[in-house]
PDB file of C-alpha atoms and ligand atoms in Angstrom:
ATOM      1  CA  MET L1048       0.081  -0.068  -0.011  1.00 78.00           C
ATOM      2  CA  PHE L1049       3.118   2.256   0.234  1.00 96.00           C
ATOM      3  CA  LYS L1050       4.281   1.238  -3.207  1.00 96.00           C
ATOM      4  CA  GLU L1051       3.064   4.353  -4.886  1.00 97.00           C
ATOM      5  CA  ILE L1052       4.255   6.884  -2.253  1.00 97.00           C
ATOM      6  CA  SER L1053       7.570   5.198  -1.868  1.00 97.00           C
ATOM      7  CA  GLN L1054       8.265   5.253  -5.643  1.00 98.00           C
ATOM      8  CA  VAL L1055       7.464   9.014  -5.703  1.00 98.00           C
ATOM      9  CA  LEU L1056       9.874   9.681  -2.716  1.00 98.00           C
ATOM     10  CA  LEU L1057      12.610   7.674  -4.516  1.00 98.00           C
ATOM     11  CA  GLN L1058      12.139   9.544  -7.790  1.00 97.00           C
ATOM     12  CA  SER L1059      12.338  12.985  -5.972  1.00 97.00           C
ATOM     13  CA  GLN L1060      15.496  15.077  -5.344  1.00 96.00           C
ATOM     14  CA  ASN L1061      14.361  18.221  -3.586  1.00 96.00           C
ATOM     15  CA  VAL L1062      11.437  17.865  -1.220  1.00 97.00           C
ATOM     16  CA  VAL L1063       9.433  20.395   0.712  1.00 96.00           C
ATOM     17  CA  ILE L1064       7.344  19.023   3.525  1.00 97.00           C
ATOM     18  CA  LEU L1065       4.233  21.073   4.671  1.00 96.00           C
ATOM     19  CA  PRO L1066       2.632  20.388   8.028  1.00 96.00           C
ATOM     20  CA  HIS L1067      -0.891  21.829   8.473  1.00 94.00           C
ATOM     21  CA  SER L1068      -1.206  25.405   9.734  1.00 90.00           C
ATOM     22  CA  SER L1069      -1.579  25.945  13.560  1.00 85.00           C
ATOM     23  CA  ALA L1070       0.980  23.108  13.685  1.00 89.00           C
ATOM     24  CA  ASP L1071       0.666  20.430  16.343  1.00 90.00           C
ATOM     25  CA  GLY L1072       2.775  17.545  17.601  1.00 93.00           C
ATOM     26  CA  ASP L1073       1.504  15.102  14.998  1.00 96.00           C
ATOM     27  CA  CYS L1074       1.975  17.171  11.945  1.00 96.00           C
ATOM     28  CA  LEU L1075       5.406  18.447  13.057  1.00 95.00           C
ATOM     29  CA  GLY L1076       6.727  15.206  14.412  1.00 97.00           C
ATOM     30  CA  SER L1077       5.651  13.478  11.186  1.00 98.00           C
ATOM     31  CA  ALA L1078       7.137  16.193   8.974  1.00 97.00           C
ATOM     32  CA  TYR L1079      10.507  16.062  10.651  1.00 96.00           C
ATOM     33  CA  ALA L1080      10.682  12.360  10.812  1.00 98.00           C
ATOM     34  CA  LEU L1081       9.952  12.263   7.010  1.00 98.00           C
ATOM     35  CA  LYS L1082      12.579  14.834   6.460  1.00 97.00           C
ATOM     36  CA  LEU L1083      15.206  12.697   8.266  1.00 97.00           C
ATOM     37  CA  MET L1084      14.027   9.661   6.247  1.00 98.00           C
ATOM     38  CA  LEU L1085      14.506  11.575   3.015  1.00 97.00           C
ATOM     39  CA  LEU L1086      18.020  12.714   4.058  1.00 96.00           C
ATOM     40  CA  GLN L1087      18.769   9.125   4.750  1.00 97.00           C
ATOM     41  CA  LEU L1088      17.747   8.416   1.078  1.00 98.00           C
ATOM     42  CA  GLY L1089      20.243  11.193  -0.015  1.00 97.00           C
ATOM     43  CA  LYS L1090      17.585  13.747  -0.841  1.00 96.00           C
ATOM     44  CA  THR L1091      17.384  17.400   0.021  1.00 94.00           C
ATOM     45  CA  ALA L1092      14.345  18.017   2.278  1.00 95.00           C
ATOM     46  CA  VAL L1093      13.011  20.944   4.125  1.00 94.00           C
ATOM     47  CA  VAL L1094       9.991  21.440   6.358  1.00 94.00           C
ATOM     48  CA  LEU L1095       8.056  24.589   5.774  1.00 93.00           C
ATOM     49  CA  THR L1096       5.668  25.612   8.741  1.00 91.00           C
ATOM     50  CA  ASP L1097       3.033  28.241   8.479  1.00 88.00           C
ATOM     51  CA  GLU L1098       4.081  29.777  11.784  1.00 83.00           C
ATOM     52  CA  ASP L1099       7.415  31.215  12.865  1.00 79.00           C
ATOM     53  CA  ASN L1100       9.282  28.689  15.078  1.00 70.00           C
ATOM     54  CA  PRO L1101       6.636  26.727  16.717  1.00 73.00           C
ATOM     55  CA  LYS L1102       7.763  26.087  20.299  1.00 72.00           C
ATOM     56  CA  ILE L1103       7.506  22.407  19.879  1.00 78.00           C
ATOM     57  CA  CYS L1104      10.317  22.600  17.323  1.00 78.00           C
ATOM     58  CA  SER L1105      12.974  22.862  20.116  1.00 78.00           C
ATOM     59  CA  LEU L1106      11.954  19.231  20.904  1.00 82.00           C
ATOM     60  CA  LEU L1107      12.177  17.949  17.303  1.00 83.00           C
ATOM     61  CA  PHE L1108      15.169  16.468  15.591  1.00 83.00           C
ATOM     62  CA  GLY L1109      15.938  17.652  12.147  1.00 79.00           C
ATOM     63  CA  ALA L1110      14.517  21.190  12.848  1.00 80.00           C
ATOM     64  CA  GLU L1111      17.831  23.009  12.764  1.00 73.00           C
ATOM     65  CA  GLU L1112      18.607  24.547   9.418  1.00 69.00           C
ATOM     66  CA  GLU L1113      16.039  25.089   6.646  1.00 69.00           C
ATOM     67  CA  ARG L1114      17.546  25.958   3.297  1.00 72.00           C
ATOM     68  CA  PRO L1115      15.035  27.079   0.670  1.00 71.00           C
ATOM     69  CA  VAL L1116      14.817  24.605  -2.192  1.00 78.00           C
ATOM     70  CA  VAL L1117      13.032  24.664  -5.509  1.00 91.00           C
ATOM     71  CA  PRO L1118      11.077  21.486  -4.910  1.00 95.00           C
ATOM     72  CA  ASP L1119      10.358  18.867  -7.388  1.00 96.00           C
ATOM     73  CA  LEU L1120       8.083  17.203  -4.811  1.00 98.00           C
ATOM     74  CA  ALA L1121       5.770  18.806  -2.154  1.00 98.00           C
ATOM     75  CA  ILE L1122       4.332  16.586   0.683  1.00 98.00           C
ATOM     76  CA  ALA L1123       1.491  17.782   2.859  1.00 98.00           C
ATOM     77  CA  VAL L1124       1.402  15.858   6.217  1.00 98.00           C
ATOM     78  CA  ASP L1125      -1.504  15.466   8.645  1.00 97.00           C
ATOM     79  CA  CYS L1126      -3.413  18.016   6.523  1.00 97.00           C
ATOM     80  CA  GLY L1127      -7.137  17.413   5.652  1.00 95.00           C
ATOM     81  CA  ASP L1128      -7.491  19.851   2.799  1.00 95.00           C
ATOM     82  CA  LEU L1129      -5.610  22.572   0.884  1.00 96.00           C
ATOM     83  CA  ASP L1130      -6.912  25.407   2.952  1.00 93.00           C
ATOM     84  CA  ARG L1131      -5.204  23.980   6.119  1.00 94.00           C
ATOM     85  CA  LEU L1132      -1.881  24.761   4.311  1.00 96.00           C
ATOM     86  CA  GLY L1133      -2.596  28.483   5.009  1.00 92.00           C
ATOM     87  CA  GLY L1134      -0.197  30.764   3.390  1.00 92.00           C
ATOM     88  CA  ARG L1135       1.732  27.953   1.813  1.00 94.00           C
ATOM     89  CA  LYS L1136      -1.060  26.692  -0.462  1.00 96.00           C
ATOM     90  CA  GLY L1137       0.822  28.092  -3.525  1.00 95.00           C
ATOM     91  CA  VAL L1138       4.084  26.293  -2.585  1.00 95.00           C
ATOM     92  CA  PHE L1139       2.138  23.059  -2.647  1.00 97.00           C
ATOM     93  CA  THR L1140       0.039  23.537  -5.759  1.00 97.00           C
ATOM     94  CA  SER L1141       2.976  24.910  -7.817  1.00 96.00           C
ATOM     95  CA  ALA L1142       5.161  21.806  -7.123  1.00 97.00           C
ATOM     96  CA  PRO L1143       5.484  19.411 -10.150  1.00 97.00           C
ATOM     97  CA  VAL L1144       4.464  16.375  -7.968  1.00 98.00           C
ATOM     98  CA  THR L1145       2.413  16.421  -4.902  1.00 98.00           C
ATOM     99  CA  VAL L1146       1.789  14.001  -2.065  1.00 98.00           C
ATOM    100  CA  ASN L1147      -0.794  13.963   0.707  1.00 98.00           C
ATOM    101  CA  ILE L1148      -0.201  11.786   3.769  1.00 98.00           C
ATOM    102  CA  ASP L1149      -2.851  11.916   6.353  1.00 98.00           C
ATOM    103  CA  HIS L1150      -5.340  10.231   8.682  1.00 97.00           C
ATOM    104  CA  HIS L1151      -8.230  12.657   8.768  1.00 95.00           C
ATOM    105  CA  PRO L1152     -11.516  11.004   7.544  1.00 91.00           C
ATOM    106  CA  THR L1153     -12.540  14.346   5.978  1.00 90.00           C
ATOM    107  CA  ASN L1154      -9.453  14.467   3.836  1.00 95.00           C
ATOM    108  CA  THR L1155     -10.273  15.743   0.359  1.00 96.00           C
ATOM    109  CA  GLY L1156      -7.658  13.838  -1.566  1.00 97.00           C
ATOM    110  CA  PHE L1157      -6.102  17.043  -2.936  1.00 98.00           C
ATOM    111  CA  ALA L1158      -2.755  15.791  -4.118  1.00 98.00           C
ATOM    112  CA  ALA L1159      -1.671  13.788  -7.283  1.00 98.00           C
ATOM    113  CA  HIS L1160      -0.709  10.933  -4.798  1.00 98.00           C
ATOM    114  CA  ASN L1161      -2.765  10.403  -1.731  1.00 98.00           C
ATOM    115  CA  HIS L1162      -2.222   8.164   1.237  1.00 98.00           C
ATOM    116  CA  VAL L1163      -5.116   8.670   3.681  1.00 97.00           C
ATOM    117  CA  ASP L1164      -5.811   6.114   6.385  1.00 97.00           C
ATOM    118  CA  SER L1165      -8.360   7.236   8.932  1.00 95.00           C
ATOM    119  CA  GLY L1166      -7.817   4.054  10.819  1.00 95.00           C
ATOM    120  CA  GLU L1167      -4.480   5.281  12.088  1.00 97.00           C
ATOM    121  CA  ALA L1168      -4.349   6.984  15.442  1.00 97.00           C
ATOM    122  CA  ALA L1169      -1.745   9.555  14.085  1.00 98.00           C
ATOM    123  CA  THR L1170      -0.059  10.511  10.935  1.00 98.00           C
ATOM    124  CA  GLY L1171       3.086   9.560  12.747  1.00 98.00           C
ATOM    125  CA  GLN L1172       1.912   5.935  12.647  1.00 98.00           C
ATOM    126  CA  ILE L1173       1.690   6.128   8.897  1.00 98.00           C
ATOM    127  CA  ILE L1174       5.217   7.532   8.576  1.00 98.00           C
ATOM    128  CA  PHE L1175       6.508   4.762  10.902  1.00 98.00           C
ATOM    129  CA  GLU L1176       4.954   2.177   8.536  1.00 98.00           C
ATOM    130  CA  LEU L1177       6.384   3.907   5.502  1.00 98.00           C
ATOM    131  CA  LEU L1178       9.822   3.870   7.033  1.00 98.00           C
ATOM    132  CA  GLU L1179       9.432   0.077   7.595  1.00 98.00           C
ATOM    133  CA  TYR L1180       8.239  -0.486   4.090  1.00 98.00           C
ATOM    134  CA  MET L1181      11.096   1.346   2.539  1.00 98.00           C
ATOM    135  CA  GLY L1182      13.648  -0.497   4.860  1.00 98.00           C
ATOM    136  CA  LEU L1183      14.979   2.634   6.266  1.00 98.00           C
ATOM    137  CA  PHE L1184      16.842   2.701   9.545  1.00 98.00           C
ATOM    138  CA  LEU L1185      15.023   3.899  12.595  1.00 98.00           C
ATOM    139  CA  THR L1186      17.449   6.232  14.185  1.00 98.00           C
ATOM    140  CA  LYS L1187      16.926   7.654  17.733  1.00 97.00           C
ATOM    141  CA  GLU L1188      16.119  11.016  16.194  1.00 96.00           C
ATOM    142  CA  ILE L1189      13.348   9.637  13.840  1.00 98.00           C
ATOM    143  CA  ALA L1190      11.953   7.676  16.733  1.00 98.00           C
ATOM    144  CA  ALA L1191      11.754  10.765  18.964  1.00 97.00           C
ATOM    145  CA  ASP L1192      10.012  12.786  16.289  1.00 97.00           C
ATOM    146  CA  LEU L1193       7.405   9.884  15.680  1.00 98.00           C
ATOM    147  CA  TYR L1194       6.890   9.485  19.321  1.00 98.00           C
ATOM    148  CA  ILE L1195       6.088  13.267  19.702  1.00 97.00           C
ATOM    149  CA  ALA L1196       3.592  12.770  16.783  1.00 97.00           C
ATOM    150  CA  ILE L1197       1.853   9.687  18.208  1.00 98.00           C
ATOM    151  CA  ALA L1198       1.788  10.726  21.767  1.00 97.00           C
ATOM    152  CA  SER L1199       0.318  14.159  20.863  1.00 95.00           C
ATOM    153  CA  ASP L1200      -2.488  12.802  18.705  1.00 95.00           C
ATOM    154  CA  THR L1201      -3.454  10.097  21.168  1.00 96.00           C
ATOM    155  CA  GLY L1202      -3.360  12.061  24.302  1.00 92.00           C
ATOM    156  CA  ARG L1203      -0.398  10.080  25.658  1.00 95.00           C
ATOM    157  CA  PHE L1204      -1.918   6.924  24.246  1.00 97.00           C
ATOM    158  CA  SER L1205      -5.306   7.296  26.017  1.00 94.00           C
ATOM    159  CA  TYR L1206      -7.875   7.921  23.310  1.00 91.00           C
ATOM    160  CA  SER L1207     -10.150   5.331  21.612  1.00 90.00           C
ATOM    161  CA  SER L1208      -8.045   5.688  18.395  1.00 94.00           C
ATOM    162  CA  VAL L1209      -5.135   3.762  20.291  1.00 97.00           C
ATOM    163  CA  THR L1210      -4.898   0.161  18.940  1.00 97.00           C
ATOM    164  CA  PRO L1211      -2.449  -2.716  19.868  1.00 98.00           C
ATOM    165  CA  LYS L1212      -0.546  -1.445  16.720  1.00 98.00           C
ATOM    166  CA  THR L1213      -0.093   1.960  18.193  1.00 98.00           C
ATOM    167  CA  LEU L1214       1.466   0.521  21.339  1.00 98.00           C
ATOM    168  CA  THR L1215       3.661  -1.856  19.373  1.00 98.00           C
ATOM    169  CA  ILE L1216       5.003   1.046  17.297  1.00 98.00           C
ATOM    170  CA  ALA L1217       5.557   2.937  20.661  1.00 98.00           C
ATOM    171  CA  ALA L1218       7.501  -0.035  22.007  1.00 98.00           C
ATOM    172  CA  ARG L1219       9.694   0.072  18.924  1.00 98.00           C
ATOM    173  CA  LEU L1220      10.261   3.854  19.390  1.00 98.00           C
ATOM    174  CA  LEU L1221      11.239   3.363  23.001  1.00 98.00           C
ATOM    175  CA  GLU L1222      13.712   0.534  21.824  1.00 98.00           C
ATOM    176  CA  ALA L1223      15.456   3.070  19.731  1.00 98.00           C
ATOM    177  CA  GLY L1224      16.534   4.822  22.870  1.00 98.00           C
ATOM    178  CA  ILE L1225      14.373   7.906  23.005  1.00 98.00           C
ATOM    179  CA  ASP L1226      13.982  10.060  26.179  1.00 96.00           C
ATOM    180  CA  HIS L1227      10.150   9.698  26.437  1.00 97.00           C
ATOM    181  CA  VAL L1228      10.179  11.118  29.928  1.00 96.00           C
ATOM    182  CA  GLY L1229      11.696  14.409  28.780  1.00 94.00           C
ATOM    183  CA  ILE L1230       9.433  14.606  25.710  1.00 94.00           C
ATOM    184  CA  ASN L1231       6.284  14.131  27.732  1.00 94.00           C
ATOM    185  CA  GLU L1232       7.388  16.782  30.249  1.00 92.00           C
ATOM    186  CA  VAL L1233       7.664  19.334  27.554  1.00 89.00           C
ATOM    187  CA  LEU L1234       4.569  18.182  25.689  1.00 90.00           C
ATOM    188  CA  PHE L1235       2.148  17.738  28.532  1.00 89.00           C
ATOM    189  CA  GLU L1236       3.438  18.798  31.887  1.00 90.00           C
ATOM    190  CA  LYS L1237       5.007  22.254  31.521  1.00 88.00           C
ATOM    191  CA  ASN L1238       2.949  25.327  30.541  1.00 88.00           C
ATOM    192  CA  PRO L1239       4.266  28.895  29.898  1.00 87.00           C
ATOM    193  CA  MET L1240       2.675  31.561  32.235  1.00 92.00           C
ATOM    194  CA  SER L1241       0.692  32.864  29.237  1.00 92.00           C
ATOM    195  CA  LYS L1242      -1.062  29.519  28.872  1.00 91.00           C
ATOM    196  CA  ILE L1243      -1.935  29.290  32.677  1.00 93.00           C
ATOM    197  CA  LEU L1244      -3.393  32.884  32.473  1.00 94.00           C
ATOM    198  CA  LEU L1245      -5.509  31.796  29.395  1.00 93.00           C
ATOM    199  CA  MET L1246      -6.610  28.689  31.201  1.00 93.00           C
ATOM    200  CA  ARG L1247      -7.804  30.884  34.069  1.00 95.00           C
ATOM    201  CA  ASP L1248      -9.705  33.192  31.730  1.00 95.00           C
ATOM    202  CA  ALA L1249     -11.277  30.024  30.051  1.00 95.00           C
ATOM    203  CA  LEU L1250     -12.421  28.656  33.415  1.00 94.00           C
ATOM    204  CA  ASN L1251     -13.982  32.006  34.253  1.00 96.00           C
ATOM    205  CA  ALA L1252     -15.957  31.844  31.056  1.00 96.00           C
ATOM    206  CA  PHE L1253     -16.941  28.180  31.573  1.00 97.00           C
ATOM    207  CA  GLU L1254     -20.606  27.477  30.639  1.00 97.00           C
ATOM    208  CA  THR L1255     -22.879  24.515  30.247  1.00 98.00           C
ATOM    209  CA  TYR L1256     -26.075  23.846  28.279  1.00 97.00           C
ATOM    210  CA  LEU L1257     -28.608  21.036  28.179  1.00 96.00           C
ATOM    211  CA  ASP L1258     -27.954  19.997  31.846  1.00 96.00           C
ATOM    212  CA  GLY L1259     -24.244  19.834  31.474  1.00 97.00           C
ATOM    213  CA  LYS L1260     -24.279  17.789  28.265  1.00 97.00           C
ATOM    214  CA  ILE L1261     -22.629  20.732  26.279  1.00 98.00           C
ATOM    215  CA  ALA L1262     -19.603  22.290  28.158  1.00 98.00           C
ATOM    216  CA  LEU L1263     -17.992  25.303  26.619  1.00 97.00           C
ATOM    217  CA  VAL L1264     -15.184  27.742  27.276  1.00 97.00           C
ATOM    218  CA  SER L1265     -14.452  30.947  25.267  1.00 96.00           C
ATOM    219  CA  ILE L1266     -11.564  33.417  25.153  1.00 95.00           C
ATOM    220  CA  THR L1267     -11.726  36.783  23.690  1.00 94.00           C
ATOM    221  CA  ARG L1268      -9.102  38.585  21.464  1.00 92.00           C
ATOM    222  CA  GLU L1269      -8.362  40.975  24.382  1.00 94.00           C
ATOM    223  CA  GLN L1270      -7.644  38.041  26.846  1.00 94.00           C
ATOM    224  CA  VAL L1271      -5.318  36.349  24.313  1.00 92.00           C
ATOM    225  CA  ILE L1272      -3.360  39.659  23.933  1.00 92.00           C
ATOM    226  CA  ALA L1273      -3.296  40.338  27.667  1.00 93.00           C
ATOM    227  CA  SER L1274      -1.919  36.867  28.401  1.00 92.00           C
ATOM    228  CA  GLY L1275       0.936  37.231  25.919  1.00 89.00           C
ATOM    229  CA  ALA L1276      -0.019  33.880  24.435  1.00 85.00           C
ATOM    230  CA  ASN L1277       0.844  32.933  20.958  1.00 78.00           C
ATOM    231  CA  GLU L1278      -1.331  30.772  18.736  1.00 70.00           C
ATOM    232  CA  GLU L1279       0.327  27.591  19.911  1.00 70.00           C
ATOM    233  CA  ASP L1280      -0.148  28.445  23.662  1.00 74.00           C
ATOM    234  CA  ALA L1281      -3.792  29.187  22.980  1.00 74.00           C
ATOM    235  CA  GLY L1282      -4.430  25.624  21.837  1.00 74.00           C
ATOM    236  CA  GLY L1283      -5.541  22.851  24.134  1.00 81.00           C
ATOM    237  CA  LEU L1284      -8.152  24.918  26.140  1.00 92.00           C
ATOM    238  CA  ILE L1285     -10.704  22.339  24.949  1.00 93.00           C
ATOM    239  CA  LEU L1286      -9.331  19.867  27.658  1.00 90.00           C
ATOM    240  CA  LEU L1287     -11.127  21.895  30.334  1.00 94.00           C
ATOM    241  CA  PRO L1288     -14.736  21.578  29.180  1.00 97.00           C
ATOM    242  CA  ARG L1289     -13.936  17.990  27.773  1.00 95.00           C
ATOM    243  CA  SER L1290     -13.135  16.951  31.464  1.00 95.00           C
ATOM    244  CA  LEU L1291     -16.649  17.837  32.834  1.00 97.00           C
ATOM    245  CA  GLU L1292     -18.052  14.397  33.643  1.00 97.00           C
ATOM    246  CA  THR L1293     -21.438  15.057  32.187  1.00 97.00           C
ATOM    247  CA  ALA L1294     -20.172  16.664  28.888  1.00 97.00           C
ATOM    248  CA  VAL L1295     -21.288  14.965  25.701  1.00 97.00           C
ATOM    249  CA  VAL L1296     -19.872  17.635  23.432  1.00 97.00           C
ATOM    250  CA  ALA L1297     -17.143  19.951  24.581  1.00 97.00           C
ATOM    251  CA  VAL L1298     -16.451  23.265  22.753  1.00 97.00           C
ATOM    252  CA  SER L1299     -13.771  25.933  22.913  1.00 96.00           C
ATOM    253  CA  LEU L1300     -14.198  29.203  21.203  1.00 96.00           C
ATOM    254  CA  ARG L1301     -11.324  31.556  20.702  1.00 94.00           C
ATOM    255  CA  GLU L1302     -11.314  34.908  18.820  1.00 93.00           C
ATOM    256  CA  SER L1303      -8.483  35.335  16.290  1.00 90.00           C
ATOM    257  CA  VAL L1304      -6.006  38.104  17.178  1.00 87.00           C
ATOM    258  CA  ASN L1305      -5.610  39.142  13.569  1.00 86.00           C
ATOM    259  CA  LYS L1306      -8.824  38.314  11.763  1.00 88.00           C
ATOM    260  CA  PRO L1307     -12.594  38.975  12.596  1.00 92.00           C
ATOM    261  CA  LEU L1308     -13.182  35.279  13.131  1.00 93.00           C
ATOM    262  CA  VAL L1309     -13.548  32.639  15.853  1.00 95.00           C
ATOM    263  CA  LYS L1310     -11.636  29.413  16.061  1.00 94.00           C
ATOM    264  CA  VAL L1311     -13.665  26.569  17.245  1.00 96.00           C
ATOM    265  CA  SER L1312     -12.602  23.266  18.690  1.00 96.00           C
ATOM    266  CA  LEU L1313     -15.014  20.348  19.269  1.00 96.00           C
ATOM    267  CA  ARG L1314     -14.693  17.110  21.067  1.00 96.00           C
ATOM    268  CA  SER L1315     -17.136  14.273  21.839  1.00 96.00           C
ATOM    269  CA  ASN L1316     -16.993  10.582  22.648  1.00 91.00           C
ATOM    270  CA  THR L1317     -20.441   9.814  21.147  1.00 94.00           C
ATOM    271  CA  VAL L1318     -21.410  12.587  18.681  1.00 95.00           C
ATOM    272  CA  ASP L1319     -19.726  12.835  15.282  1.00 95.00           C
ATOM    273  CA  VAL L1320     -18.392  16.362  15.708  1.00 96.00           C
ATOM    274  CA  SER L1321     -16.660  16.286  12.264  1.00 94.00           C
ATOM    275  CA  GLY L1322     -20.160  16.563  10.742  1.00 95.00           C
ATOM    276  CA  ILE L1323     -20.769  19.714  12.847  1.00 96.00           C
ATOM    277  CA  ALA L1324     -17.433  21.165  11.920  1.00 96.00           C
ATOM    278  CA  ARG L1325     -18.148  20.568   8.262  1.00 95.00           C
ATOM    279  CA  THR L1326     -21.341  22.474   8.411  1.00 96.00           C
ATOM    280  CA  PHE L1327     -19.128  25.490   9.129  1.00 96.00           C
ATOM    281  CA  GLY L1328     -16.404  24.702   6.555  1.00 94.00           C
ATOM    282  CA  GLY L1329     -14.234  22.825   8.832  1.00 93.00           C
ATOM    283  CA  GLY L1330     -13.384  19.184   9.344  1.00 90.00           C
ATOM    284  CA  GLY L1331     -11.304  16.673  11.325  1.00 89.00           C
ATOM    285  CA  HIS L1332     -12.053  13.463  13.109  1.00 88.00           C
ATOM    286  CA  VAL L1333     -15.279  11.927  14.391  1.00 91.00           C
ATOM    287  CA  ARG L1334     -14.330  12.723  18.059  1.00 92.00           C
ATOM    288  CA  ALA L1335     -12.081  15.782  17.550  1.00 91.00           C
ATOM    289  CA  SER L1336     -12.815  18.587  14.891  1.00 94.00           C
ATOM    290  CA  GLY L1337     -12.436  22.133  14.355  1.00 94.00           C
ATOM    291  CA  CYS L1338     -13.657  25.016  12.199  1.00 96.00           C
ATOM    292  CA  THR L1339     -13.584  28.823  11.997  1.00 95.00           C
ATOM    293  CA  ILE L1340     -16.783  30.971  12.108  1.00 97.00           C
ATOM    294  CA  ASP L1341     -16.688  34.641  10.906  1.00 95.00           C
ATOM    295  CA  GLY L1342     -17.810  37.437  13.279  1.00 93.00           C
ATOM    296  CA  SER L1343     -18.141  37.925  16.889  1.00 92.00           C
ATOM    297  CA  ILE L1344     -17.695  35.315  19.614  1.00 94.00           C
ATOM    298  CA  GLU L1345     -21.358  35.804  20.808  1.00 94.00           C
ATOM    299  CA  ALA L1346     -22.769  35.237  17.268  1.00 95.00           C
ATOM    300  CA  ALA L1347     -20.452  32.158  16.695  1.00 96.00           C
ATOM    301  CA  LYS L1348     -21.641  30.699  20.011  1.00 96.00           C
ATOM    302  CA  GLU L1349     -25.238  31.028  19.091  1.00 96.00           C
ATOM    303  CA  THR L1350     -25.065  29.493  15.747  1.00 96.00           C
ATOM    304  CA  LEU L1351     -22.755  26.739  16.770  1.00 97.00           C
ATOM    305  CA  LEU L1352     -24.852  25.805  19.950  1.00 97.00           C
ATOM    306  CA  ALA L1353     -28.005  25.701  17.629  1.00 96.00           C
ATOM    307  CA  GLU L1354     -26.239  23.289  15.284  1.00 96.00           C
ATOM    308  CA  ILE L1355     -24.944  21.133  18.162  1.00 97.00           C
ATOM    309  CA  LYS L1356     -28.368  20.847  19.704  1.00 96.00           C
ATOM    310  CA  LYS L1357     -29.908  19.929  16.369  1.00 95.00           C
ATOM    311  CA  VAL L1358     -27.364  17.160  15.937  1.00 95.00           C
ATOM    312  CA  MET L1359     -27.867  15.910  19.560  1.00 94.00           C
ATOM    313  CA  GLY L1360     -31.577  15.682  18.720  1.00 90.00           C
ATOM    314  CA  CYS L1361     -32.529  18.494  21.113  1.00 82.00           C
ATOM    315  CA  THR L1362     -34.682  21.396  20.066  1.00 61.00           C
ATOM    316  CA  GLU L1363     -35.344  24.051  22.661  1.00 55.00           C
TER     317      GLU L1363
HETATM  318 MN1   MN G 518      -2.964  14.083  13.267  1.00 66.96          MN
END
C-alpha cells in the first residue's frame, strides 16, 4: 500500500514538507521524521511551517537548518485539505509532484498521490509504517519525532483511536533509545505563564447547556493579547470543558487576534463532531474536529450551539 508513495519519494530530489497550519505535535513530528528519512535516502528535504518557529520545534530533531529549495516534490502531512496549508497553499500547488499523507477522515484527496488512512491514530503511525516499508533505519532522532507525533494525537496513548498496533509502534520507538520522559514533560506537563493565564480566563468563562451535556469555554481577543500567548499556547483549552463528567460535546471558542473570526474546537465521545465542523466549512475526526466562524464570539456561539443541539436531537 506504500508502493506508490515510496516510488514517488525515490524519484524525487528536492522535497518540501508542509505540516498543517496551527501546527501540532503530530504534523510536526511526522514532518521532521519524514525529512530525516529523506535525508537518509540522499535527498534534500526541508520542512516549511506556516508559523514562525513553533515552540515544539525545540523538541524535534531535524529542525535546525532550513535552506530554501526549488522543490520537485511537495508533501502535505496530517493536513485534511488545501486550505489548512494556509499561506503555503501556492508552494504546494505549484510543485510538479504532490503527495498527501494523512489520517483525517474528512481528507479531500487534494494531491496527485494520496495516502489517507483514517484508521491510524496519528499521521506519525503512517510515517513509521512507510519507514518500515522502505527499509529505512529507525534512528533515535526519527523515533523521537514519531513519538512526539503519536503521543500528541493520542493524548499520551489514552484515546479510543489507540490500537495494539499503536502500542507496538511505541515500543519500537522506545527500543530506539528515546527520552520519552523528557518529551512528555515538554509536551504535556510544563506550561508557559501565558497559557496558565488563558486557562484561568477560560475557566472564568466556563458555561454549560442542556444540563451539562454541552460544556463550553470561550476566550476573547483581548484576553489572548493580555496573556501574551501565541497561537500555539492558545491551543489545548478544549481539555477543560472536555473533562466535565457530564459533557457529551465539549466546545472551545477563541477569537483570532488578527482576523474577525472565531476558532472553534469540538470534542465528543459519542457525537460525530466532524459533521458539525463541516457545516461551518471545517473538518477533522469523528471525536475531535475544528472550524472557524466569521464574526463575533457571541454570534458564533449562538449559531454553533443551535447546530450542536440539532445534531444531538434537542430542540429548545
Ligand atoms: Mn494528526
